[in-house]
Coordinates of C-alpha atoms in Angstrom, one line a residue:
M1 CA 25.1 69.9 -48.3
D2 CA 21.9 71.8 -47.8
T3 CA 19.9 70.4 -44.9
I4 CA 16.5 70.9 -43.2
L5 CA 16.5 70.9 -39.4
V6 CA 13.3 69.7 -37.7
V7 CA 12.8 70.6 -34.0
N8 CA 10.3 69.2 -31.6
A9 CA 10.8 70.5 -28.1
G10 CA 9.2 69.4 -24.8
S11 CA 9.6 70.6 -21.2
S12 CA 12.6 68.4 -20.5
S13 CA 13.8 67.4 -23.9
V14 CA 14.6 68.7 -27.4
K15 CA 14.3 66.2 -30.2
F16 CA 15.8 67.0 -33.6
R17 CA 16.3 65.5 -37.0
V18 CA 18.3 66.7 -40.0
Y19 CA 17.4 65.9 -43.6
G20 CA 19.7 66.3 -46.5
V21 CA 18.1 68.0 -49.6
A22 CA 19.3 66.0 -52.6
D23 CA 17.1 67.9 -55.1
S24 CA 14.0 70.0 -55.0
Q25 CA 11.8 67.0 -53.9
S26 CA 14.1 64.4 -52.3
L27 CA 14.9 64.3 -48.5
T28 CA 17.3 61.9 -46.8
E29 CA 17.7 61.6 -43.1
V30 CA 21.2 62.5 -42.0
V31 CA 21.0 62.8 -38.2
N32 CA 18.4 62.1 -35.6
G33 CA 18.9 62.9 -31.9
Q34 CA 17.8 64.6 -28.8
V35 CA 18.9 66.4 -25.7
D36 CA 17.0 64.9 -22.7
G37 CA 17.1 65.2 -19.0
I38 CA 17.3 69.0 -19.2
G39 CA 18.2 70.5 -15.9
V40 CA 18.5 67.1 -14.1
R41 CA 20.7 64.7 -16.0
P42 CA 21.3 66.3 -19.4
R43 CA 22.4 64.0 -22.2
L44 CA 23.0 64.6 -25.9
R45 CA 22.4 61.5 -28.1
A46 CA 22.4 61.2 -31.9
N47 CA 22.5 58.6 -34.6
D48 CA 23.1 58.9 -38.3
G49 CA 20.5 58.1 -40.9
D50 CA 21.4 54.3 -40.8
G51 CA 21.1 54.1 -37.1
G52 CA 24.8 54.3 -36.3
K53 CA 25.8 56.1 -33.1
L54 CA 27.3 59.5 -33.6
I55 CA 27.4 60.8 -30.0
E56 CA 26.2 60.1 -26.5
R57 CA 27.5 62.8 -24.2
T58 CA 26.3 63.7 -20.6
Y59 CA 26.5 67.0 -18.9
A60 CA 26.3 68.4 -15.4
A61 CA 22.8 69.7 -14.6
K62 CA 24.0 73.3 -14.5
E63 CA 25.6 73.0 -17.9
V64 CA 22.2 72.4 -19.6
P65 CA 19.6 74.0 -17.3
D66 CA 16.9 74.9 -19.8
V67 CA 15.6 74.5 -23.3
E68 CA 17.6 77.4 -24.6
T69 CA 20.9 75.9 -23.5
A70 CA 19.9 72.5 -24.9
M71 CA 19.2 74.2 -28.3
R72 CA 22.6 75.9 -28.2
T73 CA 24.3 72.6 -27.2
A74 CA 22.7 70.6 -30.0
G75 CA 23.2 73.4 -32.5
A76 CA 26.9 73.8 -31.7
W77 CA 27.4 70.0 -32.1
L78 CA 25.6 69.9 -35.4
R79 CA 27.5 72.9 -36.8
T80 CA 31.0 72.3 -35.5
E81 CA 31.3 68.5 -35.3
Q82 CA 28.9 67.5 -38.1
Q83 CA 29.7 70.5 -40.3
L84 CA 26.1 71.0 -41.2
T85 CA 24.5 74.2 -42.5
F86 CA 20.8 74.6 -42.5
R87 CA 18.7 75.9 -45.4
A88 CA 15.6 76.1 -43.1
I89 CA 14.2 74.9 -39.8
G90 CA 10.8 73.2 -39.4
H91 CA 8.8 73.1 -36.2
R92 CA 5.9 71.0 -35.0
V93 CA 3.3 73.4 -33.5
V94 CA 0.4 71.6 -31.9
H95 CA -2.3 74.3 -32.2
G96 CA -2.9 76.5 -35.2
G97 CA -6.3 77.6 -34.1
P98 CA -9.0 78.5 -36.6
K99 CA -6.7 80.8 -38.6
Y100 CA -3.8 78.6 -39.6
D101 CA -4.7 75.6 -41.8
K102 CA -1.3 75.0 -43.6
P103 CA 2.4 75.3 -42.9
I104 CA 3.6 78.9 -42.9
L105 CA 6.9 80.8 -42.7
I106 CA 7.4 82.3 -39.2
D107 CA 7.8 85.9 -38.3
Q108 CA 7.2 87.8 -35.1
K109 CA 3.6 88.5 -35.8
L110 CA 2.9 84.8 -36.3
L111 CA 4.7 83.9 -33.1
D112 CA 2.6 86.4 -31.2
D113 CA -0.6 84.9 -32.7
L114 CA 0.4 81.4 -31.8
E115 CA 0.9 82.5 -28.1
K116 CA -2.9 83.0 -28.0
Y117 CA -3.4 79.2 -28.3
V118 CA -1.3 78.3 -25.3
P119 CA -4.4 77.8 -23.1
L120 CA -5.8 75.3 -25.6
A121 CA -2.6 73.1 -25.5
P122 CA -0.9 74.0 -22.2
L123 CA 1.3 70.9 -22.2
H124 CA 2.6 71.4 -25.8
Q125 CA 2.3 74.9 -27.2
P126 CA 4.7 76.7 -24.8
N127 CA 7.4 74.1 -25.5
N128 CA 6.7 74.2 -29.3
L129 CA 7.1 78.0 -29.3
A130 CA 10.2 78.2 -27.1
P131 CA 12.8 77.1 -29.7
I132 CA 11.1 79.2 -32.4
R133 CA 11.6 82.3 -30.2
I134 CA 15.2 81.4 -29.4
L135 CA 16.1 80.7 -33.0
L136 CA 14.2 83.8 -34.3
D137 CA 16.3 85.9 -31.9
R138 CA 19.6 84.3 -32.7
F139 CA 19.2 83.7 -36.5
P140 CA 16.6 86.3 -37.7
D141 CA 17.4 85.6 -41.4
M142 CA 17.0 81.8 -41.1
P143 CA 13.7 80.6 -42.7
Q144 CA 11.6 78.8 -40.1
V145 CA 8.3 77.1 -40.9
A146 CA 5.5 76.2 -38.4
C147 CA 3.7 72.9 -39.2
F148 CA 0.4 72.5 -37.3
D149 CA -1.0 69.3 -35.8
T150 CA -4.5 70.8 -36.3
A151 CA -4.1 71.7 -40.0
F152 CA -4.9 68.2 -41.4
H153 CA -8.4 68.4 -39.8
R154 CA -9.3 71.9 -40.9
G155 CA -11.3 70.6 -43.9
H156 CA -14.0 69.0 -41.6
S157 CA -17.6 69.8 -42.4
E158 CA -19.2 72.5 -40.3
V159 CA -21.5 69.8 -38.7
A160 CA -18.4 67.9 -37.6
D161 CA -16.6 71.0 -36.6
R162 CA -19.2 72.6 -34.3
Y163 CA -20.2 72.2 -30.7
A164 CA -23.8 72.9 -29.7
V165 CA -23.0 76.3 -28.3
P166 CA -24.0 79.8 -29.5
D167 CA -22.5 81.0 -32.8
R168 CA -20.5 83.8 -31.1
L169 CA -18.3 81.2 -29.5
Y170 CA -17.8 79.3 -32.7
V171 CA -16.8 82.6 -34.4
E172 CA -14.1 83.3 -31.8
G173 CA -12.7 79.8 -32.2
V174 CA -14.6 77.4 -29.8
R175 CA -14.8 74.4 -32.2
R176 CA -13.5 70.9 -32.7
Y177 CA -9.9 71.0 -34.1
G178 CA -8.4 67.5 -33.9
F179 CA -4.7 66.8 -33.3
H180 CA -1.9 64.4 -34.3
G181 CA -2.6 65.8 -37.8
L182 CA 1.1 65.5 -39.0
S183 CA 1.1 61.8 -38.1
Y184 CA -2.2 61.1 -39.8
E185 CA -1.1 63.0 -42.9
Y186 CA 2.1 61.0 -43.1
V187 CA 0.4 57.7 -42.6
S188 CA -2.3 58.6 -45.1
Q189 CA 0.4 59.2 -47.7
R190 CA 2.2 56.0 -46.8
M191 CA -1.0 54.0 -47.1
R192 CA -1.2 55.0 -50.8
E193 CA 2.0 52.9 -51.2
V194 CA 1.0 50.1 -48.8
A195 CA -2.6 49.6 -49.8
P196 CA -3.8 52.0 -52.5
D197 CA -7.4 50.6 -52.7
C198 CA -7.8 51.0 -48.9
A199 CA -6.1 54.5 -49.0
S200 CA -8.6 55.8 -51.5
G201 CA -11.5 54.4 -49.4
R202 CA -12.6 54.7 -45.8
M203 CA -10.0 54.3 -43.0
V204 CA -9.9 54.6 -39.3
M205 CA -6.4 55.4 -38.0
A206 CA -5.4 55.0 -34.4
H207 CA -2.5 57.1 -33.2
L208 CA -1.8 55.3 -29.9
G209 CA 1.0 56.6 -27.7
S210 CA 1.2 58.5 -24.5
G211 CA -1.1 61.0 -26.3
A212 CA -3.7 59.0 -28.2
S213 CA -6.4 59.8 -30.7
M214 CA -8.2 58.3 -33.7
C215 CA -9.2 59.8 -37.0
A216 CA -11.8 58.9 -39.7
I217 CA -10.2 59.4 -43.2
A218 CA -12.0 59.4 -46.5
N219 CA -9.8 59.2 -49.6
G220 CA -6.8 60.6 -47.7
Q221 CA -8.8 63.5 -46.1
S222 CA -9.7 63.9 -42.4
A223 CA -13.5 63.6 -41.9
E224 CA -13.7 63.3 -38.1
S225 CA -11.4 63.0 -35.0
T226 CA -11.8 61.9 -31.5
M227 CA -10.0 65.0 -30.2
G228 CA -11.8 68.3 -30.2
F229 CA -11.1 71.8 -28.8
T230 CA -8.1 70.6 -26.9
A231 CA -5.9 67.6 -26.7
L232 CA -7.8 66.4 -23.7
D233 CA -10.7 64.9 -25.6
G234 CA -11.4 61.5 -26.9
L235 CA -9.4 58.4 -25.9
P236 CA -7.9 58.0 -22.4
M237 CA -4.2 58.6 -22.6
G238 CA -1.1 58.1 -20.5
T239 CA -2.0 60.9 -18.0
R240 CA -4.9 62.7 -19.7
S241 CA -8.5 61.9 -19.0
G242 CA -9.9 61.7 -22.5
Q243 CA -13.7 62.2 -23.0
I244 CA -15.3 63.4 -19.8
D245 CA -18.7 64.8 -18.8
P246 CA -18.3 68.6 -18.4
G247 CA -20.3 68.2 -15.2
V248 CA -17.3 66.4 -13.7
V249 CA -15.3 69.6 -14.3
L250 CA -18.1 71.7 -12.7
Y251 CA -18.1 69.3 -9.7
L252 CA -14.3 69.6 -9.2
L253 CA -14.7 73.4 -9.3
S254 CA -17.8 73.8 -7.1
E255 CA -17.7 70.9 -4.7
K256 CA -14.0 70.1 -4.4
G257 CA -13.0 73.8 -4.4
M258 CA -10.3 73.3 -7.1
S259 CA -9.0 76.2 -9.1
A260 CA -9.2 76.2 -12.9
I261 CA -5.4 75.7 -13.0
A262 CA -5.6 72.8 -10.5
V263 CA -8.4 71.2 -12.6
Q264 CA -6.3 71.6 -15.8
D265 CA -3.2 70.0 -14.1
F266 CA -5.4 67.2 -12.8
L267 CA -7.0 66.3 -16.1
Y268 CA -3.7 66.6 -18.1
K269 CA -1.3 65.0 -15.6
E270 CA -3.2 62.7 -13.1
C271 CA -5.8 60.9 -15.1
G272 CA -5.9 58.5 -18.0
L273 CA -4.0 55.2 -17.6
K274 CA -2.1 56.6 -14.6
G275 CA -5.2 57.6 -12.8
L276 CA -7.1 54.4 -13.5
S277 CA -4.3 52.1 -12.6
G278 CA -2.7 54.1 -9.8
I279 CA 0.5 52.5 -11.0
S280 CA 1.9 53.9 -14.3
N281 CA 1.0 55.7 -17.5
D282 CA 3.2 53.2 -19.4
V283 CA 1.4 50.4 -21.2
R284 CA 4.4 48.2 -21.0
E285 CA 4.4 48.4 -17.2
L286 CA 0.7 47.8 -17.0
L287 CA 0.9 44.7 -19.2
E288 CA 3.6 43.3 -16.9
S289 CA 1.6 44.1 -13.7
S290 CA -0.6 41.5 -12.0
E291 CA -2.6 44.3 -10.2
P292 CA -6.4 44.3 -11.0
S293 CA -6.2 48.1 -11.4
A294 CA -3.6 47.7 -14.2
A295 CA -6.0 45.2 -16.0
L296 CA -8.8 47.7 -15.6
A297 CA -6.8 50.5 -17.1
L298 CA -5.9 48.5 -20.2
D299 CA -9.4 47.1 -20.5
Y300 CA -10.8 50.6 -20.4
F301 CA -8.3 51.8 -23.1
V302 CA -9.3 49.0 -25.4
Y303 CA -13.0 49.5 -24.7
R304 CA -12.9 53.2 -25.6
I305 CA -11.0 52.5 -28.8
G306 CA -13.7 50.0 -29.8
L307 CA -16.5 52.5 -29.0
N308 CA -14.7 55.3 -30.9
T309 CA -14.2 53.1 -33.9
G310 CA -17.9 52.6 -34.2
M311 CA -18.4 56.4 -34.0
L312 CA -15.8 57.0 -36.7
A313 CA -17.2 54.2 -38.9
A314 CA -20.6 55.9 -38.7
A315 CA -19.1 59.2 -39.7
L316 CA -17.6 57.5 -42.8
G317 CA -20.7 55.5 -43.6
G318 CA -18.6 52.3 -43.4
I319 CA -15.0 51.3 -43.0
D320 CA -12.5 49.5 -45.3
G321 CA -9.3 49.5 -43.2
F322 CA -8.1 50.1 -39.7
V323 CA -4.5 51.4 -39.2
F324 CA -2.4 51.2 -36.1
T325 CA 0.4 53.8 -35.6
A326 CA 2.6 55.5 -33.0
G327 CA 4.3 53.9 -30.0
I328 CA 1.7 51.5 -28.7
G329 CA 0.2 50.9 -32.1
E330 CA 3.5 50.1 -33.7
R331 CA 5.2 48.1 -30.9
S332 CA 2.6 46.3 -28.8
S333 CA 1.3 43.1 -30.6
E334 CA -0.7 42.3 -27.4
M335 CA -2.6 45.6 -27.5
R336 CA -3.2 45.2 -31.2
R337 CA -4.6 41.8 -30.6
R338 CA -7.0 43.0 -27.9
I339 CA -8.2 45.9 -30.0
A340 CA -8.7 43.7 -33.1
E341 CA -10.9 41.4 -31.0
K342 CA -13.1 44.5 -30.3
L343 CA -13.4 45.1 -34.0
A344 CA -14.6 41.6 -34.8
W345 CA -18.1 42.9 -35.3
L346 CA -16.8 44.9 -38.2
G347 CA -15.3 41.8 -39.8
A348 CA -11.7 42.1 -38.4
E349 CA -9.8 38.8 -38.3
I350 CA -6.2 39.2 -37.1
D351 CA -3.4 37.0 -38.3
P352 CA -1.5 36.1 -35.1
A353 CA 1.8 35.4 -36.8
A354 CA 1.8 38.6 -38.9
N355 CA 0.8 40.5 -35.8
E356 CA 3.7 39.1 -33.7
R357 CA 6.2 40.1 -36.3
G358 CA 4.7 43.6 -36.8
A359 CA 3.9 43.1 -40.5
L360 CA 2.4 45.9 -42.5
C361 CA -0.8 43.9 -43.0
I362 CA -1.8 41.9 -39.9
S363 CA -5.3 40.8 -40.9
R364 CA -6.0 37.3 -42.3
P365 CA -6.6 36.9 -46.1
G366 CA -10.4 37.3 -46.6
S367 CA -10.9 39.5 -43.5
R368 CA -13.7 41.9 -44.2
L369 CA -11.8 44.6 -42.4
S370 CA -8.1 45.0 -43.3
L371 CA -5.8 45.7 -40.4
Y372 CA -2.5 47.5 -40.9
V373 CA 0.5 48.6 -38.9
V374 CA 2.2 51.7 -40.4
P375 CA 5.0 53.5 -38.5
T376 CA 4.5 57.2 -38.4
N377 CA 7.1 59.8 -39.2
E378 CA 6.0 63.3 -38.2
E379 CA 9.5 64.7 -38.6
L380 CA 9.7 63.7 -42.2
M381 CA 6.3 65.2 -42.8
I382 CA 7.5 68.5 -41.2
A383 CA 10.7 68.4 -43.4
R384 CA 8.5 68.0 -46.5
H385 CA 6.3 70.9 -45.6
T386 CA 9.3 73.0 -44.7
L387 CA 11.0 72.3 -48.0
A388 CA 7.8 73.0 -49.9
A389 CA 7.3 76.3 -48.1
I390 CA 10.8 77.7 -48.7
S391 CA 10.8 76.4 -52.3
Q392 CA 7.5 78.3 -52.9
R393 CA 8.9 81.4 -51.3
D394 CA 12.1 81.2 -53.5
S395 CA 10.0 80.7 -56.6
A396 CA 7.9 83.7 -55.7
D397 CA 11.0 85.8 -55.0
S398 CA 12.5 84.8 -58.4
A399 CA 9.3 85.6 -60.3
F400 CA 9.2 89.0 -58.5
A401 CA 12.8 89.7 -59.4
R402 CA 12.1 89.0 -63.1
M403 CA 9.2 91.4 -63.1
A404 CA 11.2 94.2 -61.4

């Protein structure tokens, strides 16, 4: 069976999903798994498409010390024990910069180009590119496709795209990009099945996880995002600051004597819910805590979501639906309830019973603002883009062969 492999690598884990290609359009999940604890307590876990356990195997730290070894370990298991052969491999790449606005087949030139955007996504881009480099070296003839989190937002108007800086900086790429685009693209498509009228109107989507952002969507197209030049902007996140006065950065540099790298690490790793609470970056732990600082962190998170909803509603000229997705948005009925209360001025009325069971629609009948909970699936979106890219290439090759 032909399959598409989707890879999403982090600093200490490699997540993967395998989709069977039934025909030119249909994809079915066959395997989902990950290698986590790389270099510390490595473990390979995987389930089949129905959720049944396929493997849970631990390794000594020295057996899987890095991402490359983790890739080899997972790949060997998929090939030898699952007897899978891959038609192509799709990758999530966080930053495509101003140049790449759609999924693209990978070659060495593209990989070199994407290295330029590492400073704009230092937590993600190096880890996204590492498996691409490994696989390109080991399997140079295997089609690989890069799918960008920034691509969904590249249709923004110039007014929404710009910062108030000289044009020369805009030309070289200093602009608002937006992120979590693969998630927003998938949920936008899913909303056409869940609530077609709302999907063709004006929606605000909230991708709420350890990384968090919001997006204004008009008829399925991104119009505005809370994230900008980097994935630091907008909402407070697990360990990232979110929106902050640039003067704070200047203060840290000039008055605290911090280096640029130290400031970067601070804003990405020591702020957000972790910095506010002094306890944890995990919303579940903060909800269970009786510490005032935990309550402050959660109140701040909800408050900022409320503020940004108003901004995004203004960008759209109104709002017909609000959609929760990602880890917190999908799983925390308590956080959904708190956020919905902040949206009461827009006409949001939550249905407590529907919210508790995580129904697709959690607003009361007659609510002026419809509220939805739609699980995201970035990996499936990547698989769809990968299949489309290689199908387009194959069609072009076939047409060229007929002309020759």
